[in-house]
C-alpha positions as a printed Julia matrix, in Angstrom:
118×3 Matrix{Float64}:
   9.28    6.01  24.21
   7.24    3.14  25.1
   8.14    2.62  28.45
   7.27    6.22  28.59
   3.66    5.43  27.11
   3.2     2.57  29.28
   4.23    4.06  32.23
   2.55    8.0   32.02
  -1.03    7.36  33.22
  -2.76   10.24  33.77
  -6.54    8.76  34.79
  -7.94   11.21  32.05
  -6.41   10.44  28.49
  -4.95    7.15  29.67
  -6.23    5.11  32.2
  -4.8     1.9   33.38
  -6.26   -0.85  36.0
  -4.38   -4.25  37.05
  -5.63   -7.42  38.73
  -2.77   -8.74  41.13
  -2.86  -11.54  43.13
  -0.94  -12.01  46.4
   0.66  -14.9   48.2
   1.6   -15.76  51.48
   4.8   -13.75  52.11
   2.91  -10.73  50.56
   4.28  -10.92  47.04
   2.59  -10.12  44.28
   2.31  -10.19  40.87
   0.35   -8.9   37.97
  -2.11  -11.31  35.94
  -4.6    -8.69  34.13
  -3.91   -5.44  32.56
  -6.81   -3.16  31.05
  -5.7     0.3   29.95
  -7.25    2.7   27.22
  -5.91    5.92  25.64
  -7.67    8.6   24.3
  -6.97    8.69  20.11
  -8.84   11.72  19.34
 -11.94   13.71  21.46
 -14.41   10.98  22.34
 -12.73    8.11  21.37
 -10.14    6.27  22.98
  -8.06    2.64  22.14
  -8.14   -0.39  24.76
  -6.76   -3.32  25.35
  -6.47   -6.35  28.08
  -4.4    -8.75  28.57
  -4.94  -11.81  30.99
  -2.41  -14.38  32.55
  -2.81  -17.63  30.49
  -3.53  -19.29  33.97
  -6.34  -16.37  34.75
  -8.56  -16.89  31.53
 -11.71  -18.62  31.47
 -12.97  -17.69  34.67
 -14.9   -14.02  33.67
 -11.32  -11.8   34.85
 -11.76  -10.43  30.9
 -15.03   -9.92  31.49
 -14.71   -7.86  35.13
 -11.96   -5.75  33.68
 -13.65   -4.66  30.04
 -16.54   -4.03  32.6
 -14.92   -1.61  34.65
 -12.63   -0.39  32.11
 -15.57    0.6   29.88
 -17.8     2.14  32.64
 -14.77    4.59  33.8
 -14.66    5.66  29.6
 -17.88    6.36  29.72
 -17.97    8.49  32.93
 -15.32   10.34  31.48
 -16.87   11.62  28.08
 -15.78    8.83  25.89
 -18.08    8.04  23.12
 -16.57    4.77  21.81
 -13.53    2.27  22.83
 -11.7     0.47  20.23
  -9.68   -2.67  20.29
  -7.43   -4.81  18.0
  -8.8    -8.9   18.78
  -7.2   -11.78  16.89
  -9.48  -13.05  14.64
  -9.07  -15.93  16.16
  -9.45  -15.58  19.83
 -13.02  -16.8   20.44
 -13.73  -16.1   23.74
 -12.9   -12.25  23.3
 -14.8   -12.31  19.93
 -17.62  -13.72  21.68
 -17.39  -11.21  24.9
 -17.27   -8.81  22.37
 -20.54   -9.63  20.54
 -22.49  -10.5   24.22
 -21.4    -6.25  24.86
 -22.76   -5.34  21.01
 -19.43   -4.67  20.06
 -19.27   -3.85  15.85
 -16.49   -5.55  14.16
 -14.31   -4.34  11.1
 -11.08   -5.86   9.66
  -8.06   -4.03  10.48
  -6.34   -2.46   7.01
  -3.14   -3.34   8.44
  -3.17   -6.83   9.53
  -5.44   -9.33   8.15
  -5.16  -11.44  11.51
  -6.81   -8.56  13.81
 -10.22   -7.23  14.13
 -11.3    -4.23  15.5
 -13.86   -3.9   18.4
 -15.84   -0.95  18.42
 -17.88   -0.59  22.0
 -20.13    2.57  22.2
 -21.4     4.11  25.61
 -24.77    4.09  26.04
């Protein structure tokens, strides 16, 4: 079943975009993955993931960017994400995009990021 979730993007209720990166003999392999999928009309659940080797250097950023702006093209009203409470630089990405924050009533360790379209 989660294969199944992973795998059945539809560009509407679930959108997915990688970052890859190529090398010589024309291999390539994933190091960012931004996806959301819809919860309920308007409102939709992301998340990203980056390559250790690939944070740091604004790839977060550049997906959530992009990520975001197709939502909001599409009719989505609000993203939300699970963050660890204590992953810094995607708290403080968050807060630079006016995310709202609440605690998670299922795991003390998370937070959830609420972005709204403008």
């Amino acid at each position: 079943r989660l294969l199944q979730a992973m795998t059945a993007i539809d560009y509407r209720d679930h959108v997915a975009l990688v970052a890859e990166l190529a090398d010589d003999e024309g291999e390539s392999r994933l190091v960012a993955d931004a996806r959301y999928v819809v919860s309920e009309p308007g409102c939709a659940d992301f998340a990203i993931a980056v390559a250790d080797d690939w944070q740091h250097i604004g790839l977060g950023r550049a997906m959530l960017q992009r990520l975001a702006r197709h939502a909001c093209r599409q009719g989505i009203l609000q993203i939300d994400g699970a963050v660890m409470a204590g992953n810094g630089p995607m708290l403080s990405l968050m807060r630079r995009w006016g995310a709202q924050f609440r605690a998670d009533p299922d795991d003390a360790r998370l937070l959830i990021a609420t972005l709204r379209c403008s």
